[in-house]
Coordinates of N, CA, C and O in Angstrom, one line a residue:
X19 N 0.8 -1.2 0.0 CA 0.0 0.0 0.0 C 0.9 1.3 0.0 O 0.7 2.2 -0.8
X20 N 1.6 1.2 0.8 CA 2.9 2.4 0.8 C 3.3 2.4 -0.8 O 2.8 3.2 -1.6
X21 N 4.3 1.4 -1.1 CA 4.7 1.8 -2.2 C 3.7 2.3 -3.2 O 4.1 3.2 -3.9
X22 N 2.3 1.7 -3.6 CA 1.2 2.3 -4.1 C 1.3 3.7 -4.0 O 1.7 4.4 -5.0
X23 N 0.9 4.3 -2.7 CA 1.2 5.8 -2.4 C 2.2 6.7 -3.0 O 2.0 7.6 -3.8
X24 N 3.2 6.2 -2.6 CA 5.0 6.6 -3.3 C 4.7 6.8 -4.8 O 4.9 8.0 -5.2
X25 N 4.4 6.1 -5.5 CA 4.3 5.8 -7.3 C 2.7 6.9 -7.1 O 2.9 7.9 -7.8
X26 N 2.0 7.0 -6.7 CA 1.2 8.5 -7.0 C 1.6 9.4 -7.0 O 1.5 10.2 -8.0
X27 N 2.5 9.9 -5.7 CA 2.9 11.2 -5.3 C 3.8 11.2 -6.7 O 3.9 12.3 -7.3
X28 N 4.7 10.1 -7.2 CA 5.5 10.8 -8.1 C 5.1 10.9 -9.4 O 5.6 11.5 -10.4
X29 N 4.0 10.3 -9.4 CA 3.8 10.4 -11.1 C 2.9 12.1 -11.2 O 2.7 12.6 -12.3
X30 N 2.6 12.8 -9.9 CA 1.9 13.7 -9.7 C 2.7 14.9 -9.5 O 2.1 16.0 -9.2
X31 N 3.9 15.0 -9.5 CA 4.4 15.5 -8.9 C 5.2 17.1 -9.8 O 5.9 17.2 -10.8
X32 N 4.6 17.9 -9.2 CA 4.9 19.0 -10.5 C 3.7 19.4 -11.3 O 3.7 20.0 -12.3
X33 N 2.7 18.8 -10.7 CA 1.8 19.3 -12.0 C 1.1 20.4 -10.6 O 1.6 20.2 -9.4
X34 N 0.2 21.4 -10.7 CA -0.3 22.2 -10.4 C -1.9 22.2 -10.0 O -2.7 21.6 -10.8
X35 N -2.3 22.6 -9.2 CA -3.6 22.3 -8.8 C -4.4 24.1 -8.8 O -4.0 25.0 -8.2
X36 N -5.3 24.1 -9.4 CA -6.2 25.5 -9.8 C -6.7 25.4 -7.7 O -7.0 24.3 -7.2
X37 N -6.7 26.7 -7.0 CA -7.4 26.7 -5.7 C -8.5 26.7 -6.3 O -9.0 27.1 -7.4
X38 N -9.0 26.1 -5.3 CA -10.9 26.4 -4.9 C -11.6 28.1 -4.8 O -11.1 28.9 -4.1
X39 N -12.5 28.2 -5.4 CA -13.0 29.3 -4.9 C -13.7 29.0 -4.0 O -14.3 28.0 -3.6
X40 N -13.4 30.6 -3.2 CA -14.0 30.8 -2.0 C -15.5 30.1 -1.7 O -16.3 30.1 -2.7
X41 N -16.0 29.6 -0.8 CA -17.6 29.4 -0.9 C -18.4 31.0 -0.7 O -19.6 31.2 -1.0
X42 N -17.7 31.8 -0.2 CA -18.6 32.9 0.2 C -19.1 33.7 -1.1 O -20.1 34.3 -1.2
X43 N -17.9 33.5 -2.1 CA -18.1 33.7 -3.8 C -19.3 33.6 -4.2 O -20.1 34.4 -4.6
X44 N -19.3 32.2 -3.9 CA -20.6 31.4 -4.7 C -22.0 31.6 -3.9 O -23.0 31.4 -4.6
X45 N -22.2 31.9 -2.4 CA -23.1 32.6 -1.6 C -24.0 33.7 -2.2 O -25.2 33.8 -2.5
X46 N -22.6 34.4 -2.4 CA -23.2 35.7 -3.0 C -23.5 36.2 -3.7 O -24.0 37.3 -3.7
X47 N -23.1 35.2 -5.0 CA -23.9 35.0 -6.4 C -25.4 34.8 -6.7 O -26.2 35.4 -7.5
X48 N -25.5 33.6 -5.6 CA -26.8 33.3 -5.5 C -27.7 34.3 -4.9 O -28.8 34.6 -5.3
X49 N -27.3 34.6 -4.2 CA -28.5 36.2 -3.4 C -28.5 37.3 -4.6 O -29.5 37.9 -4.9
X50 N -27.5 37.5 -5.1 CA -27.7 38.4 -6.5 C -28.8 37.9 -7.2 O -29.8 38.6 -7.4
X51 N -28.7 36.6 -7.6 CA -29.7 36.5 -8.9 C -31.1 36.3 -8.3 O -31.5 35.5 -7.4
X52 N -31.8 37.5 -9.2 CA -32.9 38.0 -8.9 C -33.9 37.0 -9.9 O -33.4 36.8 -11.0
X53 N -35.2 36.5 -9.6 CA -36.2 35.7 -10.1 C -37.3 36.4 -10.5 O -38.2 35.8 -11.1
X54 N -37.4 37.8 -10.3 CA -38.4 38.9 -11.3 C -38.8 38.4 -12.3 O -39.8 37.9 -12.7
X55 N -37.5 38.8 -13.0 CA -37.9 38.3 -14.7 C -38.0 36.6 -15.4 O -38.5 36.1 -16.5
X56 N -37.4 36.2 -14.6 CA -37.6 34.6 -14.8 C -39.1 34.0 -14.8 O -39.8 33.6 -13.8
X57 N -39.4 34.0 -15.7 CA -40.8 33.2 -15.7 C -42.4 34.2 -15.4 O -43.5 33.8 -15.5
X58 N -42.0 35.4 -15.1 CA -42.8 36.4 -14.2 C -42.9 36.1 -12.8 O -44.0 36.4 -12.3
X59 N -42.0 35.4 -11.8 CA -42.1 35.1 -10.8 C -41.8 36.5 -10.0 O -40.8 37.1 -10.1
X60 N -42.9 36.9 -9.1 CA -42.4 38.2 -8.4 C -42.7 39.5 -8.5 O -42.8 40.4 -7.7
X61 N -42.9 39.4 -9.8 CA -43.6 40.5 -11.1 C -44.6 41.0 -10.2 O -45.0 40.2 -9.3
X62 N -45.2 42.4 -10.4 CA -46.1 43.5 -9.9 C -47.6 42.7 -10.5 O -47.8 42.1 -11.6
X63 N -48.4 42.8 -9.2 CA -50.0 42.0 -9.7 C -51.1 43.4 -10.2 O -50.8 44.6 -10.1
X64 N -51.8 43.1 -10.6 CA -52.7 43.7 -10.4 C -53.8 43.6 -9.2 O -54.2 42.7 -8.5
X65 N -54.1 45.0 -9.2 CA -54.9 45.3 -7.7 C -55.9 44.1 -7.9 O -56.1 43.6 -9.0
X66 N -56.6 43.7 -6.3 CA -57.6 42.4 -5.7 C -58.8 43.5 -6.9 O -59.1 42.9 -7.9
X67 N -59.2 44.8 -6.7 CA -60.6 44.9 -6.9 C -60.7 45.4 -8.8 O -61.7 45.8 -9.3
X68 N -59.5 45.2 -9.3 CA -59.4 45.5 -10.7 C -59.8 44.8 -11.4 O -59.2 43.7 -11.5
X69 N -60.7 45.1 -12.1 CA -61.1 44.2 -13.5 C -60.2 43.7 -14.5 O -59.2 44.3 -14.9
X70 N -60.5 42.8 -14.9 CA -59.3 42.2 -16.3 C -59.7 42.7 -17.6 O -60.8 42.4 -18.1
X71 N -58.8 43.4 -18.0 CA -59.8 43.8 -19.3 C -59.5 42.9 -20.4 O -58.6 42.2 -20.5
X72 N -60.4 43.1 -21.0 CA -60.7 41.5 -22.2 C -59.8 41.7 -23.2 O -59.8 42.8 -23.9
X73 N -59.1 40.9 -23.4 CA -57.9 40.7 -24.6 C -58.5 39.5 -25.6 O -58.6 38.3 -25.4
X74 N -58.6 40.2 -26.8 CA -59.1 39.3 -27.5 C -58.2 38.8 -28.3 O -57.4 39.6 -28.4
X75 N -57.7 37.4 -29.5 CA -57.4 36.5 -29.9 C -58.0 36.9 -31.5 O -59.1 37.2 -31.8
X76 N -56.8 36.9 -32.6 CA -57.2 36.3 -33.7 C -56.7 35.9 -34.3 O -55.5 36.1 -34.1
X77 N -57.2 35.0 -35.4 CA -56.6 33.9 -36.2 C -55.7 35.1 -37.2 O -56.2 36.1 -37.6
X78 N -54.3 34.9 -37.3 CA -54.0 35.5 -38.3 C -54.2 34.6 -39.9 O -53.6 35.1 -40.8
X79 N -54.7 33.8 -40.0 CA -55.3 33.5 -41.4 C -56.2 33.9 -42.2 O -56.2 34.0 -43.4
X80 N -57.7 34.2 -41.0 CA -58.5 34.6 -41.5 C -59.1 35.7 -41.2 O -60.1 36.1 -41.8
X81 N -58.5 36.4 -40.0 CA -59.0 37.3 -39.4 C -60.1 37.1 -38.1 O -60.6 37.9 -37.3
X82 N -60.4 35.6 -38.2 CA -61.8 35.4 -37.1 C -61.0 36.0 -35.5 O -59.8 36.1 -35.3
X83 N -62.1 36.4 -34.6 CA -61.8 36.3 -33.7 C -62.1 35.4 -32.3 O -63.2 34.9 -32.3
X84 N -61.7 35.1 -31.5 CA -62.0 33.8 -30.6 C -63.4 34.9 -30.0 O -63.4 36.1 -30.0
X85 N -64.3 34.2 -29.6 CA -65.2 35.3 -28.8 C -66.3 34.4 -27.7 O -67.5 34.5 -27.5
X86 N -65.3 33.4 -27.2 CA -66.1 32.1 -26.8 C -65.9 32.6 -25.1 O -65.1 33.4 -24.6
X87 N -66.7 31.9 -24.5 CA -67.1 32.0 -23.2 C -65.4 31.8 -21.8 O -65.0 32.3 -20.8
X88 N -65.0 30.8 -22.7 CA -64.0 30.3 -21.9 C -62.2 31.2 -22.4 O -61.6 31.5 -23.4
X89 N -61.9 31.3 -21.1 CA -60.5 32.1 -21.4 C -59.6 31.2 -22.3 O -59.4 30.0 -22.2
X90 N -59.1 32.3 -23.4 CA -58.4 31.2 -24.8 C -57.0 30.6 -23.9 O -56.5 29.6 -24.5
X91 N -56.7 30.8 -23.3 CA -55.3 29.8 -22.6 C -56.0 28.8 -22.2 O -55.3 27.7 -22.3
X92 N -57.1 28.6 -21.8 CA -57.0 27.4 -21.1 C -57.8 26.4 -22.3 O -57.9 25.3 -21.9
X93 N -58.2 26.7 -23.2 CA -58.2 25.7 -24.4 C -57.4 25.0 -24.6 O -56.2 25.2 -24.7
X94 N -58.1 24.1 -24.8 CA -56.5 22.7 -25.2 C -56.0 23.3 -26.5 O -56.5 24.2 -27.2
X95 N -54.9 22.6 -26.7 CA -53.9 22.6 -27.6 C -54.3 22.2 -28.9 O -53.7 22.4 -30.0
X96 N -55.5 21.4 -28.6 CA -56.2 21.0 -30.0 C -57.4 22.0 -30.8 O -58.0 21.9 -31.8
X97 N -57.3 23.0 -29.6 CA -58.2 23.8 -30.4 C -58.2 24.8 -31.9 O -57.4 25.8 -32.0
X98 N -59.1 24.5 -32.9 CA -58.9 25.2 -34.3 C -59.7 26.6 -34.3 O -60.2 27.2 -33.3
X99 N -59.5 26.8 -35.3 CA -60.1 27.9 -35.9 C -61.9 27.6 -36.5 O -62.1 27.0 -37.5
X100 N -62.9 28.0 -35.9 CA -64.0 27.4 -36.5 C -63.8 27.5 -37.7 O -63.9 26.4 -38.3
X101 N -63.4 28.8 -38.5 CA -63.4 29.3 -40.0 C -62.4 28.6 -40.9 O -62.8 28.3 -42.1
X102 N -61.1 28.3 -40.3 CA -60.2 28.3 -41.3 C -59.5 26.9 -41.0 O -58.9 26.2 -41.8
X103 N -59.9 26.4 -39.3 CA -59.3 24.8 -39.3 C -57.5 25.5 -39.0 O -56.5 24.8 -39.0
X104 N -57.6 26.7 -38.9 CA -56.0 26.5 -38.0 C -55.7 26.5 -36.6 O -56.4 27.1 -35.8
X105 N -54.5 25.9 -36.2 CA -54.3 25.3 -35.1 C -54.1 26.8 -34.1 O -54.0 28.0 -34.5
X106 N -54.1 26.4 -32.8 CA -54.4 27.6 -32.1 C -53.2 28.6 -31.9 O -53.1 29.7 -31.3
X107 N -52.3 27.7 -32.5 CA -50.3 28.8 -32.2 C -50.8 29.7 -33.4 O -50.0 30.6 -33.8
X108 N -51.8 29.5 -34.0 CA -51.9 30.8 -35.3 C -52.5 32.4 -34.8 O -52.3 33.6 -35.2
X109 N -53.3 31.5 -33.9 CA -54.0 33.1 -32.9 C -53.2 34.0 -32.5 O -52.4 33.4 -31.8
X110 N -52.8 35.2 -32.4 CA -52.4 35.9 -31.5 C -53.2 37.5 -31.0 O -54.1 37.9 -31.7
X111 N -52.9 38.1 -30.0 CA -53.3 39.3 -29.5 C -53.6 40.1 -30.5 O -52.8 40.6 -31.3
X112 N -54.9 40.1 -30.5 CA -55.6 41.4 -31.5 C -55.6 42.8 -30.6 O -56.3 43.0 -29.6
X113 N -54.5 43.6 -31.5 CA -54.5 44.9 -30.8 C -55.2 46.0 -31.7 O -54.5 47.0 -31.8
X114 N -56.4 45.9 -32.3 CA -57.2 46.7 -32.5 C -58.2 47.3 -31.5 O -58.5 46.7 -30.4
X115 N -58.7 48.3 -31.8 CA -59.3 49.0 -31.2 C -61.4 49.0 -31.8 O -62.5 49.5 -31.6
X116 N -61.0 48.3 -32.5 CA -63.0 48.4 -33.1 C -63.9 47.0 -32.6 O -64.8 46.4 -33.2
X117 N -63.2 46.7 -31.4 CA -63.8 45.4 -30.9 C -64.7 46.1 -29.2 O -64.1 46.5 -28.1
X118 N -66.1 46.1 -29.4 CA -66.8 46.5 -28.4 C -68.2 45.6 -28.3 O -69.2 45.5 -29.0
X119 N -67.6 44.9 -27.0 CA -68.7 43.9 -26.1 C -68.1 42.5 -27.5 O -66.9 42.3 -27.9
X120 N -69.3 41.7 -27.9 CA -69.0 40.5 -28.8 C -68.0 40.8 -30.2 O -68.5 41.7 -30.9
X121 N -67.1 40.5 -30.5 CA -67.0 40.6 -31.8 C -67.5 40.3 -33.0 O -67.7 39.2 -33.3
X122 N -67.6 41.2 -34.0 CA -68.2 41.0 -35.6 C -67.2 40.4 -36.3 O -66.2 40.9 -36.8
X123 N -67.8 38.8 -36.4 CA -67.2 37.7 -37.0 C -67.6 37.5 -38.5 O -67.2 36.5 -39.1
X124 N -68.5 38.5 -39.1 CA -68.7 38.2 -40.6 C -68.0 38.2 -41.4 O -67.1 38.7 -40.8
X125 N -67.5 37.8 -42.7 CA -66.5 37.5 -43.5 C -66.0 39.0 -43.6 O -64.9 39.2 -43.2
X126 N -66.9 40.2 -44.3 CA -66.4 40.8 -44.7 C -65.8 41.8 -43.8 O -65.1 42.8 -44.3
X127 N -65.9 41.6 -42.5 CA -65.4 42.3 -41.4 C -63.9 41.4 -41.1 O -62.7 41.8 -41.0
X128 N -64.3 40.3 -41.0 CA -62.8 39.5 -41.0 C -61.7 39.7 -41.7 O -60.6 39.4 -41.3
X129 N -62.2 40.3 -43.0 CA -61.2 40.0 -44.0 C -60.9 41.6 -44.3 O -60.1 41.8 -45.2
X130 N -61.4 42.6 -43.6 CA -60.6 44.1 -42.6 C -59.9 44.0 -41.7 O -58.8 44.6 -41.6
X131 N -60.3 43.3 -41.1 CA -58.8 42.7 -39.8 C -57.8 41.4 -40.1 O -57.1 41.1 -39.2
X132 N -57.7 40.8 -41.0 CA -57.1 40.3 -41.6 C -56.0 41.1 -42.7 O -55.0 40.5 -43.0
X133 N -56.1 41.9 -43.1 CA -55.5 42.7 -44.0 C -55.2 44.0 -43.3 O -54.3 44.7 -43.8
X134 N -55.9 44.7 -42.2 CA -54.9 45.6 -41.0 C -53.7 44.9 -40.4 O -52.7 45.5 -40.0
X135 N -53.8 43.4 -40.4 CA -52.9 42.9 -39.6 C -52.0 43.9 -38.0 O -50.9 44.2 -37.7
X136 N -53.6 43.9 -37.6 CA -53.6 44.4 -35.9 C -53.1 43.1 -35.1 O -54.0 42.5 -34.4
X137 N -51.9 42.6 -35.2 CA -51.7 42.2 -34.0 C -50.2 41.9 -33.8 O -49.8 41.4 -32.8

């Protein structure tokens, strides 16, 4: 076992070892990083008595807009387009301003917000 020992130390002998960093280093890295922007963890709420105001969804294919009872995130993944049969990653935030109470889903209204391309 000794001589074992002996034949490590020398085959090792002269090479150089990098020190450890400090642990307090690595402490205080960790308390730095901040989780705000990660995921929205932390992020400012909105007030208990504030209303949500309605963000509406549209197809950018055909211009429809979602205007169904249930909040569009929590639709499955399989949800289409009644109009056009596209999948729901096609929808996004309609930032027009001519949408008051239900949306006007008729073709020739669709195919005005489809060609503003509000979103």
């Amino acid at each position: 076992m000794a001589a074992m020992l002996a034949q490590r130390q020398t085959a090792f002998a002269g090479t150089r070892v990098a020190p450890k960093a400090p642990v307090l280093a690595a402490a205080r890295s960790r308390q730095a990083a901040q989780t705000k922007a990660l995921f929205g963890f932390g992020g400012a709420k909105a007030p208990a008595g504030a209303a949500a105001s309605t963000q509406y969804m549209i197809c950018i294919d055909c211009g429809y807009i979602y205007d169904g009872a249930q909040e569009f995130k929590s639709l499955p993944g399989s949800y289409k387009c009644p109009v056009c049969s596209s999948p729901k990653s096609r929808f996004k935030l309609y930032k027009g301003s001519d949408v008051k109470g239900k949306p006007n889903n008729a073709p020739a209204t669709m195919k005005k917000r489809k060609d503003a391309k509000q979103w």
